[in-house]
PDB file of C-alpha atoms in Angstrom:
ATOM      1  CA  GLU K   1     -11.498  -6.546 -20.178  1.00  0.00           C
ATOM      2  CA  ALA K   2      -8.748  -6.117 -22.790  1.00  0.00           C
ATOM      3  CA  GLY K   3      -6.348  -3.313 -21.881  1.00  0.00           C
ATOM      4  CA  GLN K   4      -7.714  -2.951 -18.345  1.00  0.00           C
ATOM      5  CA  ARG K   5      -6.475  -3.847 -14.879  1.00  0.00           C
ATOM      6  CA  VAL K   6      -8.208  -3.936 -11.503  1.00  0.00           C
ATOM      7  CA  TYR K   7      -6.623  -1.959  -8.674  1.00  0.00           C
ATOM      8  CA  GLN K   8      -7.409  -1.795  -4.985  1.00  0.00           C
ATOM      9  CA  THR K   9      -7.919   1.537  -3.188  1.00  0.00           C
ATOM     10  CA  PRO K  10      -6.568   2.380   0.291  1.00  0.00           C
ATOM     11  CA  ASP K  11     -10.086   1.797   1.705  1.00  0.00           C
ATOM     12  CA  ASN K  12     -10.318  -1.688   0.114  1.00  0.00           C
ATOM     13  CA  ARG K  13     -12.491  -0.903  -2.914  1.00  0.00           C
ATOM     14  CA  TYR K  14     -11.739  -2.228  -6.399  1.00  0.00           C
ATOM     15  CA  PHE K  15     -11.918  -0.412  -9.751  1.00  0.00           C
ATOM     16  CA  ARG K  16     -11.339  -1.284 -13.398  1.00  0.00           C
ATOM     17  CA  CYS K  17      -8.556   0.970 -14.665  1.00  0.00           C
ATOM     18  CA  GLY K  18      -7.546   1.839 -18.233  1.00  0.00           C
ATOM     19  CA  THR K  19      -4.230   2.594 -19.889  1.00  0.00           C
ATOM     20  CA  GLU K  20      -1.698   4.181 -17.559  1.00  0.00           C
ATOM     21  CA  ILE K  21      -0.380   7.701 -18.258  1.00  0.00           C
ATOM     22  CA  ARG K  22       3.209   8.173 -17.139  1.00  0.00           C
ATOM     23  CA  PRO K  23       4.480  11.498 -15.721  1.00  0.00           C
ATOM     24  CA  ILE K  24       6.426  13.835 -17.986  1.00  0.00           C
ATOM     25  CA  ALA K  25       7.899  15.558 -14.924  1.00  0.00           C
ATOM     26  CA  ALA K  26       8.186  14.895 -11.196  1.00  0.00           C
ATOM     27  CA  ALA K  27       9.688  17.803  -9.276  1.00  0.00           C
ATOM     28  CA  ALA K  28      11.337  16.856  -5.981  1.00  0.00           C
ATOM     29  CA  ASP K  29      13.959  18.612  -3.857  1.00  0.00           C
ATOM     30  CA  GLU K  30      16.753  16.838  -5.722  1.00  0.00           C
ATOM     31  CA  GLY K  31      15.327  17.649  -9.177  1.00  0.00           C
ATOM     32  CA  ASP K  32      13.217  15.756 -11.725  1.00  0.00           C
ATOM     33  CA  VAL K  33      12.605  12.149 -10.587  1.00  0.00           C
ATOM     34  CA  SER K  34      10.100  11.188 -13.312  1.00  0.00           C
ATOM     35  CA  GLY K  35      12.529   8.553 -14.601  1.00  0.00           C
ATOM     36  CA  LEU K  36      12.343   6.719 -11.271  1.00  0.00           C
ATOM     37  CA  LEU K  37       8.539   6.925 -11.105  1.00  0.00           C
ATOM     38  CA  SER K  38       7.639   6.021 -14.699  1.00  0.00           C
ATOM     39  CA  GLY K  39       7.893   2.239 -14.445  1.00  0.00           C
ATOM     40  CA  SER K  40       7.531  -0.673 -12.049  1.00  0.00           C
ATOM     41  CA  ASP K  41      11.233  -1.539 -12.115  1.00  0.00           C
ATOM     42  CA  ARG K  42      12.118  -1.461  -8.388  1.00  0.00           C
ATOM     43  CA  LEU K  43      14.293   1.602  -9.016  1.00  0.00           C
ATOM     44  CA  GLU K  44      12.728   3.573  -6.185  1.00  0.00           C
ATOM     45  CA  ARG K  45      12.773   7.230  -5.311  1.00  0.00           C
ATOM     46  CA  PHE K  46      13.534   7.902  -1.659  1.00  0.00           C
ATOM     47  CA  SER K  47      15.100  10.650   0.415  1.00  0.00           C
ATOM     48  CA  LEU K  48      17.264  10.811   3.504  1.00  0.00           C
ATOM     49  CA  ALA K  49      15.672  11.656   6.836  1.00  0.00           C
ATOM     50  CA  ASP K  50      15.987  15.167   8.219  1.00  0.00           C
ATOM     51  CA  PRO K  51      18.828  14.904  10.792  1.00  0.00           C
ATOM     52  CA  LYS K  52      17.185  17.511  13.032  1.00  0.00           C
ATOM     53  CA  ASN K  53      13.511  16.514  12.749  1.00  0.00           C
ATOM     54  CA  LEU K  54      12.245  13.025  11.860  1.00  0.00           C
ATOM     55  CA  ASN K  55       8.747  14.490  11.389  1.00  0.00           C
ATOM     56  CA  SER K  56       9.610  16.917   8.578  1.00  0.00           C
ATOM     57  CA  ARG K  57       7.706  16.937   5.272  1.00  0.00           C
ATOM     58  CA  GLU K  58       8.656  17.083   1.597  1.00  0.00           C
ATOM     59  CA  GLU K  59       6.700  17.462  -1.648  1.00  0.00           C
ATOM     60  CA  ILE K  60       6.787  15.880  -5.087  1.00  0.00           C
ATOM     61  CA  ILE K  61       4.791  17.554  -7.888  1.00  0.00           C
ATOM     62  CA  LEU K  62       3.837  15.192 -10.727  1.00  0.00           C
ATOM     63  CA  SER K  63       2.814  16.419 -14.199  1.00  0.00           C
ATOM     64  CA  PHE K  64       0.765  14.101 -16.451  1.00  0.00           C
ATOM     65  CA  PRO K  65      -0.032  14.721 -20.158  1.00  0.00           C
ATOM     66  CA  VAL K  66      -3.791  14.069 -20.570  1.00  0.00           C
ATOM     67  CA  THR K  67      -4.970  14.134 -24.202  1.00  0.00           C
ATOM     68  CA  GLU K  68      -8.686  13.677 -23.432  1.00  0.00           C
ATOM     69  CA  ALA K  69     -10.714  14.783 -20.415  1.00  0.00           C
ATOM     70  CA  MET K  70     -11.489  11.950 -17.987  1.00  0.00           C
ATOM     71  CA  ALA K  71     -14.823  11.843 -16.179  1.00  0.00           C
ATOM     72  CA  ASP K  72     -13.263   9.699 -13.478  1.00  0.00           C
ATOM     73  CA  ALA K  73      -9.530   9.285 -12.918  1.00  0.00           C
ATOM     74  CA  GLY K  74      -7.245   7.673 -10.401  1.00  0.00           C
ATOM     75  CA  LEU K  75      -3.621   7.882  -9.264  1.00  0.00           C
ATOM     76  CA  ILE K  76      -1.775   4.564  -9.109  1.00  0.00           C
ATOM     77  CA  LEU K  77       1.154   4.481  -6.700  1.00  0.00           C
ATOM     78  CA  HIS K  78       3.653   1.705  -6.041  1.00  0.00           C
ATOM     79  CA  PHE K  79       5.136   2.384  -2.617  1.00  0.00           C
ATOM     80  CA  ARG K  80       6.495   0.999   0.642  1.00  0.00           C
ATOM     81  CA  GLN K  81       8.072   2.324   3.806  1.00  0.00           C
ATOM     82  CA  THR K  82      11.778   2.654   4.464  1.00  0.00           C
ATOM     83  CA  LEU K  83      13.371   1.304   7.639  1.00  0.00           C
ATOM     84  CA  MET K  84      12.634   4.521   9.551  1.00  0.00           C
ATOM     85  CA  THR K  85       9.680   3.039  11.450  1.00  0.00           C
ATOM     86  CA  THR K  86      11.738  -0.083  12.196  1.00  0.00           C
ATOM     87  CA  TYR K  87      14.469   2.129  13.632  1.00  0.00           C
ATOM     88  CA  LEU K  88      11.963   3.986  15.807  1.00  0.00           C
ATOM     89  CA  PHE K  89      10.378   0.728  16.973  1.00  0.00           C
ATOM     90  CA  TYR K  90      13.638  -0.819  18.151  1.00  0.00           C
ATOM     91  CA  ASN K  91      14.822   2.490  19.583  1.00  0.00           C
ATOM     92  CA  ALA K  92      11.638   2.563  21.683  1.00  0.00           C
ATOM     93  CA  MET K  93      12.389  -0.973  22.880  1.00  0.00           C
ATOM     94  CA  GLY K  94      15.853   0.236  23.889  1.00  0.00           C
ATOM     95  CA  TYR K  95      14.315   2.989  26.040  1.00  0.00           C
ATOM     96  CA  MET K  96      12.109   0.367  27.752  1.00  0.00           C
ATOM     97  CA  GLY K  97      15.215  -1.389  29.069  1.00  0.00           C
ATOM     98  CA  ASP K  98      14.618  -4.499  31.147  1.00  0.00           C
ATOM     99  CA  GLU K  99      10.905  -3.637  31.384  1.00  0.00           C
ATOM    100  CA  VAL K 100      10.327  -4.346  27.689  1.00  0.00           C
ATOM    101  CA  GLY K 101       8.627  -7.706  28.397  1.00  0.00           C
ATOM    102  CA  ASP K 102       6.245  -6.189  30.941  1.00  0.00           C
ATOM    103  CA  LEU K 103       5.368  -3.256  28.673  1.00  0.00           C
ATOM    104  CA  PHE K 104       4.648  -5.465  25.672  1.00  0.00           C
ATOM    105  CA  ALA K 105       2.438  -7.670  27.828  1.00  0.00           C
ATOM    106  CA  ARG K 106       0.474  -4.512  28.710  1.00  0.00           C
ATOM    107  CA  LEU K 107       0.298  -3.500  25.042  1.00  0.00           C
ATOM    108  CA  GLU K 108      -1.454  -6.805  24.317  1.00  0.00           C
ATOM    109  CA  THR K 109      -4.098  -6.262  26.994  1.00  0.00           C
ATOM    110  CA  GLU K 110      -4.568  -2.476  27.304  1.00  0.00           C
ATOM    111  CA  PRO K 111      -6.040  -0.859  24.147  1.00  0.00           C
ATOM    112  CA  GLU K 112      -5.518   2.704  25.419  1.00  0.00           C
ATOM    113  CA  LEU K 113      -1.818   2.101  25.973  1.00  0.00           C
ATOM    114  CA  ARG K 114      -1.561   0.572  22.510  1.00  0.00           C
ATOM    115  CA  LYS K 115      -3.015   3.768  21.011  1.00  0.00           C
ATOM    116  CA  LYS K 116      -0.288   5.815  22.713  1.00  0.00           C
ATOM    117  CA  PHE K 117       2.400   3.435  21.478  1.00  0.00           C
ATOM    118  CA  ASP K 118       1.136   3.839  17.890  1.00  0.00           C
ATOM    119  CA  ALA K 119       1.414   7.647  18.133  1.00  0.00           C
ATOM    120  CA  THR K 120       4.618   7.755  16.058  1.00  0.00           C
ATOM    121  CA  THR K 121       2.823   6.098  13.126  1.00  0.00           C
ATOM    122  CA  ARG K 122       0.006   8.626  13.259  1.00  0.00           C
ATOM    123  CA  LEU K 123       2.363  11.606  13.589  1.00  0.00           C
ATOM    124  CA  MET K 124       4.574  10.601  10.684  1.00  0.00           C
ATOM    125  CA  GLY K 125       1.504  10.079   8.498  1.00  0.00           C
ATOM    126  CA  GLY K 126       1.028   8.642   5.045  1.00  0.00           C
ATOM    127  CA  ILE K 127       1.389   9.968   1.513  1.00  0.00           C
ATOM    128  CA  ASP K 128      -1.142  12.786   1.071  1.00  0.00           C
ATOM    129  CA  VAL K 129      -2.410  13.411  -2.471  1.00  0.00           C
ATOM    130  CA  MET K 130      -3.552  16.796  -3.810  1.00  0.00           C
ATOM    131  CA  VAL K 131      -4.639  17.814  -7.321  1.00  0.00           C
ATOM    132  CA  LYS K 132      -4.236  21.333  -8.740  1.00  0.00           C
ATOM    133  CA  ASP K 133      -7.443  22.996  -9.937  1.00  0.00           C
ATOM    134  CA  PRO K 134      -6.573  24.428 -13.400  1.00  0.00           C
ATOM    135  CA  GLN K 135      -9.166  27.179 -13.024  1.00  0.00           C
ATOM    136  CA  THR K 136      -8.246  28.551  -9.593  1.00  0.00           C
ATOM    137  CA  GLY K 137      -4.706  27.223  -9.161  1.00  0.00           C
ATOM    138  CA  ARG K 138      -5.614  25.842  -5.721  1.00  0.00           C
ATOM    139  CA  TRP K 139      -4.464  22.438  -4.487  1.00  0.00           C
ATOM    140  CA  ILE K 140      -7.382  20.192  -3.478  1.00  0.00           C
ATOM    141  CA  GLY K 141      -6.877  17.201  -1.169  1.00  0.00           C
ATOM    142  CA  LYS K 142      -7.971  13.831  -2.562  1.00  0.00           C
ATOM    143  CA  GLY K 143      -6.898  11.335   0.080  1.00  0.00           C
ATOM    144  CA  THR K 144      -3.936   9.451   1.536  1.00  0.00           C
ATOM    145  CA  PHE K 145      -1.932   6.329   0.794  1.00  0.00           C
ATOM    146  CA  PHE K 146      -0.699   4.402   3.818  1.00  0.00           C
ATOM    147  CA  GLU K 147       0.626   0.944   4.518  1.00  0.00           C
ATOM    148  CA  THR K 148       2.891  -0.474   7.216  1.00  0.00           C
ATOM    149  CA  GLY K 149       6.184  -2.131   6.449  1.00  0.00           C
ATOM    150  CA  PRO K 150       9.319  -1.822   4.289  1.00  0.00           C
ATOM    151  CA  ILE K 151       9.339  -5.326   2.737  1.00  0.00           C
ATOM    152  CA  ALA K 152       6.527  -5.660   0.171  1.00  0.00           C
ATOM    153  CA  ILE K 153       5.729  -2.982  -2.425  1.00  0.00           C
ATOM    154  CA  ASN K 154       2.079  -1.904  -2.302  1.00  0.00           C
ATOM    155  CA  ARG K 155       0.285  -1.201  -5.591  1.00  0.00           C
ATOM    156  CA  GLN K 156      -2.831   0.856  -4.941  1.00  0.00           C
ATOM    157  CA  MET K 157      -5.080   3.347  -6.727  1.00  0.00           C
ATOM    158  CA  LEU K 158      -6.628   6.495  -5.255  1.00  0.00           C
ATOM    159  CA  PRO K 159      -9.638   8.030  -7.093  1.00  0.00           C
ATOM    160  CA  ILE K 160      -9.074  11.751  -7.749  1.00  0.00           C
ATOM    161  CA  GLY K 161     -12.260  12.682  -9.676  1.00  0.00           C
ATOM    162  CA  SER K 162     -12.570  14.245 -13.118  1.00  0.00           C
ATOM    163  CA  THR K 163      -9.702  15.848 -15.044  1.00  0.00           C
ATOM    164  CA  GLU K 164      -9.541  18.183 -18.021  1.00  0.00           C
ATOM    165  CA  SER K 165      -7.321  17.635 -21.026  1.00  0.00           C
ATOM    166  CA  GLY K 166      -3.877  19.169 -20.844  1.00  0.00           C
ATOM    167  CA  THR K 167      -1.308  18.892 -18.068  1.00  0.00           C
ATOM    168  CA  VAL K 168      -2.723  17.455 -14.835  1.00  0.00           C
ATOM    169  CA  GLN K 169      -0.636  18.237 -11.765  1.00  0.00           C
ATOM    170  CA  VAL K 170      -0.669  16.037  -8.679  1.00  0.00           C
ATOM    171  CA  LYS K 171       1.184  16.842  -5.459  1.00  0.00           C
ATOM    172  CA  LEU K 172       2.440  14.183  -3.033  1.00  0.00           C
ATOM    173  CA  ILE K 173       3.161  15.340   0.536  1.00  0.00           C
ATOM    174  CA  LEU K 174       5.126  12.828   2.596  1.00  0.00           C
ATOM    175  CA  ASN K 175       7.435  12.506   5.552  1.00  0.00           C
ATOM    176  CA  ARG K 176      11.035  13.036   4.534  1.00  0.00           C
ATOM    177  CA  GLY K 177      12.934   9.748   4.607  1.00  0.00           C
ATOM    178  CA  LEU K 178       9.897   7.539   5.332  1.00  0.00           C
ATOM    179  CA  TRP K 179       8.724   6.363   1.891  1.00  0.00           C
ATOM    180  CA  ARG K 180      10.165   4.578  -1.140  1.00  0.00           C
ATOM    181  CA  LEU K 181       8.217   5.223  -4.382  1.00  0.00           C
ATOM    182  CA  ASP K 182       8.567   2.904  -7.376  1.00  0.00           C
ATOM    183  CA  GLN K 183       5.874   4.135  -9.795  1.00  0.00           C
ATOM    184  CA  ALA K 184       3.251   6.884 -10.098  1.00  0.00           C
ATOM    185  CA  THR K 185       0.800   6.865 -13.022  1.00  0.00           C
ATOM    186  CA  LEU K 186      -2.591   8.331 -13.879  1.00  0.00           C
ATOM    187  CA  VAL K 187      -5.445   6.133 -15.176  1.00  0.00           C
ATOM    188  CA  PRO K 188      -9.063   6.506 -16.327  1.00  0.00           C
ATOM    189  CA  LEU K 189     -11.566   4.576 -14.204  1.00  0.00           C
ATOM    190  CA  PHE K 190     -14.307   2.404 -15.700  1.00  0.00           C
ATOM    191  CA  GLY K 191     -16.374   1.684 -12.632  1.00  0.00           C
ATOM    192  CA  GLU K 192     -16.171  -0.141  -9.340  1.00  0.00           C
ATOM    193  CA  VAL K 193     -16.237  -3.926  -9.215  1.00  0.00           C
ATOM    194  CA  ILE K 194     -17.140  -6.230  -6.327  1.00  0.00           C
ATOM    195  CA  PRO K 195     -14.605  -9.010  -5.815  1.00  0.00           C
ATOM    196  CA  GLN K 196     -15.584 -12.639  -5.382  1.00  0.00           C
ATOM    197  CA  GLU K 197     -13.871 -14.434  -2.519  1.00  0.00           C
ATOM    198  CA  PHE K 198     -12.486 -17.942  -3.007  1.00  0.00           C
ATOM    199  CA  ARG K 199     -11.211 -20.052  -0.152  1.00  0.00           C
ATOM    200  CA  PRO K 200      -8.410 -22.531  -0.790  1.00  0.00           C
ATOM    201  CA  THR K 201      -9.556 -26.097  -1.420  1.00  0.00           C
ATOM    202  CA  GLU K 202      -6.311 -27.709  -0.284  1.00  0.00           C
ATOM    203  CA  VAL K 203      -3.114 -26.974   1.651  1.00  0.00           C
ATOM    204  CA  GLN K 204       0.028 -28.974   0.843  1.00  0.00           C
ATOM    205  CA  VAL K 205       3.389 -29.263   2.592  1.00  0.00           C
ATOM    206  CA  ASP K 206       6.154 -30.932   0.561  1.00  0.00           C
ATOM    207  CA  GLY K 207       3.534 -32.259  -1.866  1.00  0.00           C
ATOM    208  CA  VAL K 208       1.450 -33.870   0.897  1.00  0.00           C
ATOM    209  CA  SER K 209      -2.119 -32.671   1.519  1.00  0.00           C
ATOM    210  CA  LYS K 210      -2.666 -31.373   5.058  1.00  0.00           C
ATOM    211  CA  PRO K 211      -6.413 -31.193   5.854  1.00  0.00           C
ATOM    212  CA  GLU K 212      -5.662 -30.157   9.451  1.00  0.00           C
ATOM    213  CA  LEU K 213      -3.954 -26.986   8.167  1.00  0.00           C
ATOM    214  CA  LEU K 214      -6.930 -26.253   5.925  1.00  0.00           C
ATOM    215  CA  ALA K 215      -9.170 -26.568   8.992  1.00  0.00           C
ATOM    216  CA  GLN K 216      -7.021 -23.993  10.802  1.00  0.00           C
ATOM    217  CA  LEU K 217      -7.542 -21.541   7.939  1.00  0.00           C
ATOM    218  CA  PHE K 218     -11.312 -21.899   8.154  1.00  0.00           C
ATOM    219  CA  SER K 219     -11.526 -21.763  11.966  1.00  0.00           C
ATOM    220  CA  PRO K 220     -12.504 -18.371  13.471  1.00  0.00           C
ATOM    221  CA  ASP K 221     -10.430 -19.179  16.572  1.00  0.00           C
ATOM    222  CA  GLN K 222      -7.223 -20.400  14.916  1.00  0.00           C
ATOM    223  CA  HIS K 223      -4.555 -19.158  12.518  1.00  0.00           C
ATOM    224  CA  LEU K 224      -2.214 -20.973  10.188  1.00  0.00           C
ATOM    225  CA  SER K 225       1.125 -19.570  11.362  1.00  0.00           C
ATOM    226  CA  SER K 226       4.443 -20.023   9.586  1.00  0.00           C
ATOM    227  CA  MET K 227       7.947 -20.403  10.961  1.00  0.00           C
ATOM    228  CA  PRO K 228      11.232 -19.722   9.157  1.00  0.00           C
ATOM    229  CA  GLY K 229      11.691 -22.245   6.355  1.00  0.00           C
ATOM    230  CA  ASP K 230       8.007 -23.265   6.126  1.00  0.00           C
ATOM    231  CA  ARG K 231       6.606 -23.639   2.610  1.00  0.00           C
ATOM    232  CA  PHE K 232       2.865 -23.987   2.014  1.00  0.00           C
ATOM    233  CA  ARG K 233       1.126 -24.647  -1.301  1.00  0.00           C
ATOM    234  CA  PHE K 234      -2.467 -23.366  -1.493  1.00  0.00           C
ATOM    235  CA  GLU K 235      -4.814 -24.738  -4.150  1.00  0.00           C
ATOM    236  CA  PHE K 236      -7.762 -22.609  -5.337  1.00  0.00           C
ATOM    237  CA  GLN K 237     -10.567 -23.619  -7.678  1.00  0.00           C
ATOM    238  CA  LEU K 238     -11.792 -20.792  -9.918  1.00  0.00           C
ATOM    239  CA  PRO K 239     -14.984 -21.046 -11.960  1.00  0.00           C
ATOM    240  CA  GLU K 240     -14.724 -21.351 -15.733  1.00  0.00           C
ATOM    241  CA  ILE K 241     -15.386 -17.970 -17.370  1.00  0.00           C
ATOM    242  CA  GLU K 242     -14.161 -16.320 -20.559  1.00  0.00           C
ATOM    243  CA  LYS K 243     -12.866 -13.065 -19.060  1.00  0.00           C
ATOM    244  CA  GLN K 244      -9.497 -12.757 -17.365  1.00  0.00           C
ATOM    245  CA  TRP K 245      -9.138 -12.723 -13.598  1.00  0.00           C
ATOM    246  CA  GLU K 246      -7.290 -10.156 -11.517  1.00  0.00           C
ATOM    247  CA  LEU K 247      -6.165 -11.971  -8.358  1.00  0.00           C
ATOM    248  CA  PHE K 248      -5.537 -10.482  -4.900  1.00  0.00           C
ATOM    249  CA  LEU K 249      -4.258 -12.392  -1.876  1.00  0.00           C
ATOM    250  CA  TYR K 250      -5.229 -11.244   1.601  1.00  0.00           C
ATOM    251  CA  SER K 251      -2.850 -12.142   4.420  1.00  0.00           C
ATOM    252  CA  LYS K 252      -1.646 -10.617   7.660  1.00  0.00           C
ATOM    253  CA  GLY K 253       1.846 -10.657   9.069  1.00  0.00           C
ATOM    254  CA  TYR K 254       2.935 -10.533  12.713  1.00  0.00           C
TER     255      TYR K 254
END
């Protein structure tokens, strides 16, 4: 509806969100970074890795001015990874030496080995969110943002429950040097919505319809894979309704 947006949560739920409240302060090790986190402008806040411990943590404490109590609120975060995980990945390949091909073949076929290989991702963790209880002063955990990759910026919302009027404080706990943050805002929630799924009706390459590519998309045993330089045009048919649509595209990279 007017003045609302739909945001996706880390566990793939969708909520109608109201007007965003920007932080009046964001205390990090280097000082106040609220200017970097107030807008979606690709001016990101990030830190350098700890030279002695790549698994060290840092905190950012956000302060939001809330004029009216919210029965249900959420934290919107625009974020992506740095190249730290890419560095670790290729460094691991370097340690494998001339056995890298054999080990990756095993990773494809041995789930237990794959779990061990993913240990660095689990150890370094995501972006943990905590909210300060104004009555007791205790920090209460609300959940975690996480997504793989440094290329695309993720825009997600994490429900944090009710808030009182006044200054709402939110703490982010994250691995030092691992995350780039573009925006952090607080929003009121107006209920969960269930998305409708629409499959493409046509796939075009250079203006020419390719029904065989459309068949690959619909096949449970095939994938439409792209190579450098490929350009696909997907056509979708949406039903005629008066309200506005919020559109999400699901895809998976390799």
